[in-house]
Amino acid sequence: MKALRFTDWKTKPSLQEIDRPTPGPGEVLLKVAGAGACHSDVAVYEQFDETTVGPQLAPAYTLGHETAGWIEEVGEGVLGLTQGDAYLVYGPMGCGHCPACSRGQDTYCENAAQTPFLASGLGRDGGMAEYMTVPARNLVPLGDADPVAAAPLADAGLTPYHAIKLALPKLAGGGKTALVIGLGGLGQLAVQILKATTAATVIATDMKTDAMMLAESRGAVTVPAGDEQAARIRELTGGKGVDAVFDFVGLTPTIRLAQQVVAKQGRITVVGIAGGPVQWDFYSNPYEAELTNTYWGTMEELHELAALYRDGHLEVDVTTFGIDEALTAYEHLEKGTLLGRAVVVPHPASAEAGVASADALAAV
Ligand SMILES: [Zn+2]
Ligand SMILES: [Zn+2]
């Protein structure tokens, strides 16, 4: 089968012919419906090496840590799963038995130093292939929902969902506001998740006009960049400031904007990994305003997010590519030419049949 392999540090991935894997005990073989291309993959093959990251990320392996697919085969001891059913893959894979993993938060596994890989597609073979194996524990059901457009939910959806979930106490009660900075794949989903799960007014900002128009169509109030940006955002909050800011960029100017507009006792979550440094001192932020970061999400949260998607609350903006065009998908991602997420679809005919049958069921 074809797979997009990361073979060496600071080397672009390459499309290779490898053996179709066999599911081990407790695993399933998934026929990949869609695999999203993520900026973290670019960091993996362009920036990192053995001096900057742990051995868990060392090559070689198949990329793809946001995947959905259909069960093709089940391994020994796997119960209750049916061939052909569609599932999302929860990417992070910890030891499975420590307190963090036991609550489905494999991202903060207490035995992470000893685990052989970080996640599916990050150290272990991921979804940029025709087939992949996944522990049954990591599967989240999609029902009749389209698994191709669902693929980005595993990361581009779960990461903002987790950040928003942790900020929900700040958005409780009426008259609250949330601000989304950066309206790429994650930011667009953040707007929709905020609208679906809170009563807050959602303000959004981006450099791109078309991205702002899309956010407006999803219920956000947008504010363009420029000298008046912070003042205009504060005005929309009635002068109180923003209760929960989500920065999907993470550069110095975007975090600075967040600090300028956050309310007393508000919360700034930096989700974007640009790594911009900022100044913090006793007087730089309003009283008791929190400034924090976030990383991916929990298995339980992916079940919740999948339920929102199945119920029609989330539209995922995707541009699809065949497996032979997987590298082209990453080129578009690096150039920033796509609105939404690049998703590699290794079995286009099955994907269309799956969508058609889901539509037929919806019509009934
Ligand atoms: Zn990612
Ligand atoms: Zn663990």
Coordinates of C-alpha atoms and ligand atoms in Angstrom, one line a residue:
M1 CA 0.0 0.0 0.0
K2 CA 1.0 3.7 -0.4
A3 CA 2.1 5.7 2.6
L4 CA 3.6 9.1 3.2
R5 CA 6.7 8.4 5.3
F6 CA 8.9 10.7 7.4
T7 CA 12.3 9.0 7.0
D8 CA 14.9 11.3 8.4
W9 CA 15.2 14.6 10.4
K10 CA 15.1 17.8 8.3
T11 CA 14.0 15.8 5.2
K12 CA 10.7 16.2 3.4
P13 CA 8.4 13.1 3.7
S14 CA 8.2 10.8 0.7
L15 CA 5.5 8.5 -0.7
Q16 CA 6.5 4.9 -0.4
E17 CA 5.1 1.4 -1.1
I18 CA 5.0 -0.5 2.2
D19 CA 3.2 -3.7 3.5
R20 CA -0.3 -3.3 4.6
P21 CA -0.1 -3.7 8.5
T22 CA -1.8 -6.5 10.5
P23 CA -3.8 -5.5 13.6
G24 CA -2.2 -6.9 16.8
P25 CA -4.2 -8.0 19.9
G26 CA -6.6 -5.1 21.0
E27 CA -6.1 -3.3 17.7
V28 CA -8.1 -2.8 14.6
L29 CA -7.1 -2.3 11.0
L30 CA -8.6 0.9 9.7
K31 CA -9.2 1.7 6.0
V32 CA -8.3 5.4 6.0
A33 CA -11.2 7.7 4.9
G34 CA -9.3 11.0 5.5
A35 CA -6.0 12.2 7.0
G36 CA -5.5 15.9 7.8
A37 CA -2.2 17.6 7.2
C38 CA -1.1 19.6 10.2
H39 CA 1.5 22.4 10.8
S40 CA 3.0 20.3 13.6
D41 CA 4.1 17.7 10.9
V42 CA 6.0 20.5 9.1
A43 CA 7.8 21.3 12.4
V44 CA 8.5 17.5 12.7
Y45 CA 10.2 17.2 9.3
E46 CA 11.7 20.7 8.9
Q47 CA 12.7 22.0 12.4
F48 CA 13.2 19.2 14.8
D49 CA 16.1 16.8 15.3
E50 CA 17.3 14.5 18.1
T51 CA 18.7 17.5 20.1
T52 CA 15.4 19.3 20.2
V53 CA 12.8 16.5 20.8
G54 CA 12.6 13.2 22.6
P55 CA 13.3 9.8 20.9
Q56 CA 9.5 9.2 20.7
L57 CA 9.3 11.4 17.6
A58 CA 12.4 9.9 15.8
P59 CA 11.9 8.6 12.2
A60 CA 10.9 6.5 10.4
Y61 CA 7.1 6.4 10.4
T62 CA 4.0 7.3 8.4
L63 CA 2.7 10.8 9.1
G64 CA -0.9 11.7 9.8
H65 CA -2.2 12.4 13.4
E66 CA -5.8 13.5 12.5
T67 CA -7.5 10.6 10.9
A68 CA -10.9 9.0 10.4
G69 CA -11.7 5.7 8.6
W70 CA -13.7 2.5 8.4
I71 CA -13.0 -0.7 10.3
E72 CA -11.5 -3.2 7.9
E73 CA -10.4 -6.0 10.3
V74 CA -10.4 -6.5 14.1
G75 CA -7.5 -8.0 16.0
E76 CA -7.6 -10.6 18.8
G77 CA -9.7 -9.7 21.8
V78 CA -11.5 -6.7 20.2
L79 CA -15.2 -6.7 21.0
G80 CA -18.2 -4.7 19.9
L81 CA -16.8 -3.2 16.7
T82 CA -18.3 -3.9 13.2
Q83 CA -16.5 -3.9 9.9
G84 CA -17.3 -0.9 7.7
D85 CA -18.3 1.4 10.6
A86 CA -16.7 4.8 10.6
Y87 CA -14.5 6.1 13.5
L88 CA -12.3 9.0 14.4
V89 CA -8.8 8.2 15.8
Y90 CA -7.8 9.7 19.1
G91 CA -4.2 10.4 18.3
P92 CA -2.3 10.6 21.6
M93 CA -1.1 7.2 23.0
G94 CA 0.2 7.1 26.5
C95 CA 0.9 4.0 28.7
G96 CA -2.9 3.5 29.0
H97 CA -2.9 2.8 32.8
C98 CA -1.5 5.8 34.7
P99 CA -4.0 8.2 36.3
A100 CA -3.8 10.6 33.3
C101 CA -4.4 7.9 30.7
S102 CA -7.1 6.4 32.9
R103 CA -9.2 9.6 32.5
G104 CA -8.4 9.6 28.7
Q105 CA -5.8 12.3 28.9
D106 CA -3.0 10.4 27.2
T107 CA -1.4 13.8 26.3
Y108 CA -0.2 14.1 29.9
C109 CA 0.7 10.4 30.4
E110 CA 2.8 10.1 33.6
N111 CA 5.0 7.4 31.9
A112 CA 5.6 9.5 28.8
A113 CA 9.3 9.3 29.1
Q114 CA 9.1 5.5 28.6
T115 CA 6.5 5.3 25.9
P116 CA 7.9 4.4 22.4
F117 CA 6.0 7.1 20.6
L118 CA 3.9 10.2 21.2
A119 CA 0.8 9.5 19.1
S120 CA -0.5 7.9 16.0
G121 CA 1.4 9.7 13.2
L122 CA 3.9 11.1 15.7
G123 CA 6.4 8.3 16.2
R124 CA 3.9 5.5 15.4
D125 CA 2.5 4.9 11.9
G126 CA -0.3 7.4 11.2
G127 CA -3.1 8.0 8.8
M128 CA -1.3 9.3 5.6
A129 CA -1.7 5.8 4.1
E130 CA -4.3 3.5 2.7
Y131 CA -4.6 1.5 5.9
M132 CA -3.4 1.9 9.5
T133 CA -3.6 0.0 12.8
V134 CA -5.1 1.7 15.9
P135 CA -5.7 0.4 19.4
A136 CA -9.5 -0.1 19.7
R137 CA -9.4 2.1 22.8
N138 CA -8.5 5.1 20.6
L139 CA -11.6 4.9 18.4
V140 CA -14.4 7.4 18.6
P141 CA -17.7 6.6 16.7
L142 CA -18.9 8.8 13.8
G143 CA -22.1 7.0 13.0
D144 CA -23.5 8.2 9.7
A145 CA -21.4 11.5 9.6
D146 CA -19.0 12.0 6.8
P147 CA -15.6 10.6 7.9
V148 CA -13.6 12.6 5.3
A149 CA -14.5 16.0 6.6
A150 CA -14.4 14.6 10.2
A151 CA -10.7 13.8 10.1
P152 CA -9.4 17.3 11.1
L153 CA -11.6 17.1 14.2
A154 CA -9.1 14.7 15.8
D155 CA -6.6 17.6 16.2
A156 CA -7.8 20.9 14.5
G157 CA -11.1 20.4 16.3
L158 CA -10.0 18.7 19.6
T159 CA -7.4 21.3 20.3
P160 CA -9.7 24.3 20.3
Y161 CA -12.5 22.2 22.0
H162 CA -10.1 21.4 24.9
A163 CA -9.0 25.1 25.2
I164 CA -12.6 26.2 25.2
K165 CA -13.7 23.6 27.7
L166 CA -11.1 24.7 30.2
A167 CA -12.2 28.4 29.8
L168 CA -16.0 27.7 30.2
P169 CA -16.2 28.9 33.8
K170 CA -15.1 32.4 32.4
L171 CA -18.0 32.3 30.0
A172 CA -20.8 31.3 32.4
G173 CA -23.6 33.7 32.9
G174 CA -25.0 36.3 30.5
G175 CA -23.2 39.1 28.8
K176 CA -19.9 37.4 28.4
T177 CA -17.6 37.6 25.4
A178 CA -15.0 35.4 23.7
L179 CA -12.4 36.5 21.2
V180 CA -10.8 34.2 18.6
I181 CA -7.6 35.5 17.1
G182 CA -6.6 33.7 13.9
L183 CA -9.3 32.1 11.6
G184 CA -7.5 29.2 10.0
G185 CA -8.8 25.6 10.4
L186 CA -8.6 25.7 14.3
G187 CA -10.0 29.2 14.6
Q188 CA -13.0 28.5 12.3
L189 CA -13.9 25.5 14.4
A190 CA -13.3 27.5 17.6
V191 CA -16.0 30.0 16.5
Q192 CA -18.5 27.2 15.9
I193 CA -17.7 25.3 19.1
L194 CA -18.1 28.6 21.1
K195 CA -21.5 29.2 19.4
A196 CA -22.6 25.6 20.0
T197 CA -21.5 25.4 23.7
T198 CA -21.8 28.9 25.2
A199 CA -24.1 31.9 25.3
A200 CA -21.1 34.3 24.8
T201 CA -20.8 36.9 22.1
V202 CA -18.0 35.6 19.8
I203 CA -15.6 38.2 18.4
A204 CA -13.1 37.1 15.8
T205 CA -10.2 38.7 14.0
D206 CA -7.8 37.7 11.2
M207 CA -5.7 39.3 8.5
K208 CA -7.7 37.6 5.7
T209 CA -11.1 39.1 4.7
D210 CA -12.5 35.9 3.3
A211 CA -11.7 34.1 6.6
M212 CA -13.5 36.8 8.5
M213 CA -16.5 36.6 6.2
L214 CA -16.7 32.9 6.8
A215 CA -16.6 33.4 10.6
E216 CA -19.3 36.1 10.3
S217 CA -21.5 33.6 8.5
R218 CA -21.0 31.3 11.5
G219 CA -22.2 34.0 14.0
A220 CA -19.0 35.8 14.9
V221 CA -18.7 39.6 15.1
T222 CA -15.4 40.4 13.3
V223 CA -12.9 43.2 13.8
P224 CA -10.2 43.9 11.3
A225 CA -6.5 44.4 12.1
G226 CA -5.2 47.9 12.4
D227 CA -4.6 50.7 14.9
E228 CA -8.2 50.7 16.2
Q229 CA -8.3 46.9 16.7
A230 CA -8.0 46.7 20.5
A231 CA -10.2 49.7 21.1
R232 CA -12.9 48.3 18.8
I233 CA -12.8 44.9 20.5
R234 CA -13.1 46.6 24.0
E235 CA -16.0 48.6 22.7
L236 CA -17.8 45.4 21.7
T237 CA -17.5 44.2 25.3
G238 CA -19.1 47.4 26.6
G239 CA -15.7 48.4 27.9
K240 CA -15.4 45.4 30.3
G241 CA -12.9 43.5 28.2
V242 CA -13.0 40.0 26.8
D243 CA -13.7 37.1 29.3
A244 CA -11.9 34.4 27.3
V245 CA -9.4 35.1 24.6
F246 CA -8.1 32.2 22.3
D247 CA -5.0 33.1 20.4
F248 CA -4.5 30.6 17.5
V249 CA -1.4 32.3 16.3
G250 CA 0.9 32.8 19.3
L251 CA 3.1 35.6 17.9
T252 CA 4.2 38.5 20.1
P253 CA 1.7 41.0 18.6
T254 CA -1.3 38.6 18.9
I255 CA -0.5 37.8 22.6
R256 CA 0.0 41.5 23.2
L257 CA -3.5 42.2 21.6
A258 CA -4.9 39.5 24.0
Q259 CA -3.3 41.3 27.0
Q260 CA -4.7 44.7 25.8
V261 CA -8.3 43.4 25.6
V262 CA -8.7 40.7 28.3
A263 CA -11.1 41.5 31.2
K264 CA -10.3 41.5 34.9
Q265 CA -10.5 37.8 36.0
G266 CA -10.5 36.8 32.3
R267 CA -8.4 34.2 30.6
I268 CA -6.0 34.2 27.7
T269 CA -5.3 30.8 26.1
V270 CA -2.4 30.7 23.7
V271 CA -3.1 27.8 21.4
G272 CA -0.9 28.7 18.4
I273 CA 2.6 27.4 18.5
A274 CA 4.5 30.4 17.0
G275 CA 6.4 30.8 20.3
G276 CA 6.3 34.7 20.4
P277 CA 7.7 36.0 23.7
V278 CA 5.7 38.5 25.8
Q279 CA 6.4 40.6 28.8
W280 CA 4.4 39.9 32.0
D281 CA 4.7 41.9 35.2
F282 CA 2.3 42.8 38.0
Y283 CA 0.9 45.8 36.0
S284 CA 0.9 44.3 32.4
N285 CA -2.4 42.4 32.7
P286 CA -5.7 43.3 34.4
Y287 CA -6.2 41.9 38.0
E288 CA -6.5 38.1 38.2
A289 CA -6.4 37.7 34.4
E290 CA -4.9 34.3 33.5
L291 CA -2.4 33.7 30.7
T292 CA -1.9 30.1 29.8
N293 CA -1.2 27.7 26.9
T294 CA -2.8 24.4 26.0
Y295 CA -2.1 21.1 24.2
W296 CA -4.4 18.8 22.2
G297 CA -7.2 17.3 24.3
T298 CA -8.7 14.2 26.0
M299 CA -10.4 11.1 24.6
E300 CA -13.6 12.1 26.5
E301 CA -13.6 15.5 24.8
L302 CA -13.2 13.9 21.3
H303 CA -16.3 11.8 22.0
E304 CA -18.2 15.1 22.9
L305 CA -16.8 16.8 19.8
A306 CA -17.8 13.9 17.6
A307 CA -21.4 14.1 19.0
L308 CA -21.5 17.8 18.1
Y309 CA -20.4 17.0 14.6
R310 CA -22.9 14.1 14.3
D311 CA -25.7 16.5 15.4
G312 CA -24.7 19.0 12.6
H313 CA -23.3 21.8 14.8
L314 CA -19.9 21.8 13.1
E315 CA -18.9 22.4 9.4
V316 CA -15.3 21.4 8.7
D317 CA -13.7 23.3 5.8
V318 CA -11.6 20.8 3.9
T319 CA -9.7 20.6 0.5
T320 CA -9.1 17.0 -0.5
F321 CA -6.1 15.4 -2.1
G322 CA -5.5 11.9 -3.4
I323 CA -2.8 9.8 -1.7
D324 CA -0.5 10.4 -4.7
E325 CA -0.9 14.2 -4.0
A326 CA -0.1 13.9 -0.3
L327 CA 3.1 15.9 -0.6
T328 CA 1.2 18.6 -2.6
A329 CA -1.2 18.9 0.3
Y330 CA 1.7 19.8 2.6
E331 CA 3.1 22.3 0.1
H332 CA -0.3 24.1 0.1
L333 CA -0.3 24.0 3.9
E334 CA 3.3 25.5 4.1
K335 CA 2.3 28.2 1.6
G336 CA -0.9 29.0 3.5
T337 CA -2.9 29.0 0.2
L338 CA -5.9 27.0 1.5
L339 CA -8.9 28.1 3.5
G340 CA -9.4 25.3 6.0
R341 CA -7.7 22.0 6.2
A342 CA -5.9 19.8 3.6
V343 CA -7.2 16.3 3.9
V344 CA -5.7 13.3 2.1
V345 CA -8.3 10.8 0.9
P346 CA -6.6 7.5 -0.1
H347 CA -9.9 5.7 -1.2
P348 CA -11.9 8.4 -3.0
A349 CA -14.6 6.0 -4.3
S350 CA -15.3 4.6 -0.9
A351 CA -15.4 8.1 0.6
E352 CA -18.0 9.1 -2.0
A353 CA -20.1 6.0 -1.4
G354 CA -19.9 6.6 2.4
V355 CA -21.2 10.2 2.0
A356 CA -23.9 9.1 -0.4
S357 CA -25.2 6.4 2.0
A358 CA -25.1 8.9 4.9
D359 CA -27.1 11.4 2.8
A360 CA -29.6 8.6 1.9
L361 CA -30.0 7.8 5.6
A362 CA -30.5 11.4 6.4
A363 CA -33.2 11.7 3.7
V364 CA -35.1 8.7 5.3
Ligands
ZN1 ZN -1.5 18.6 14.7
ZN2 ZN -0.1 7.0 31.0

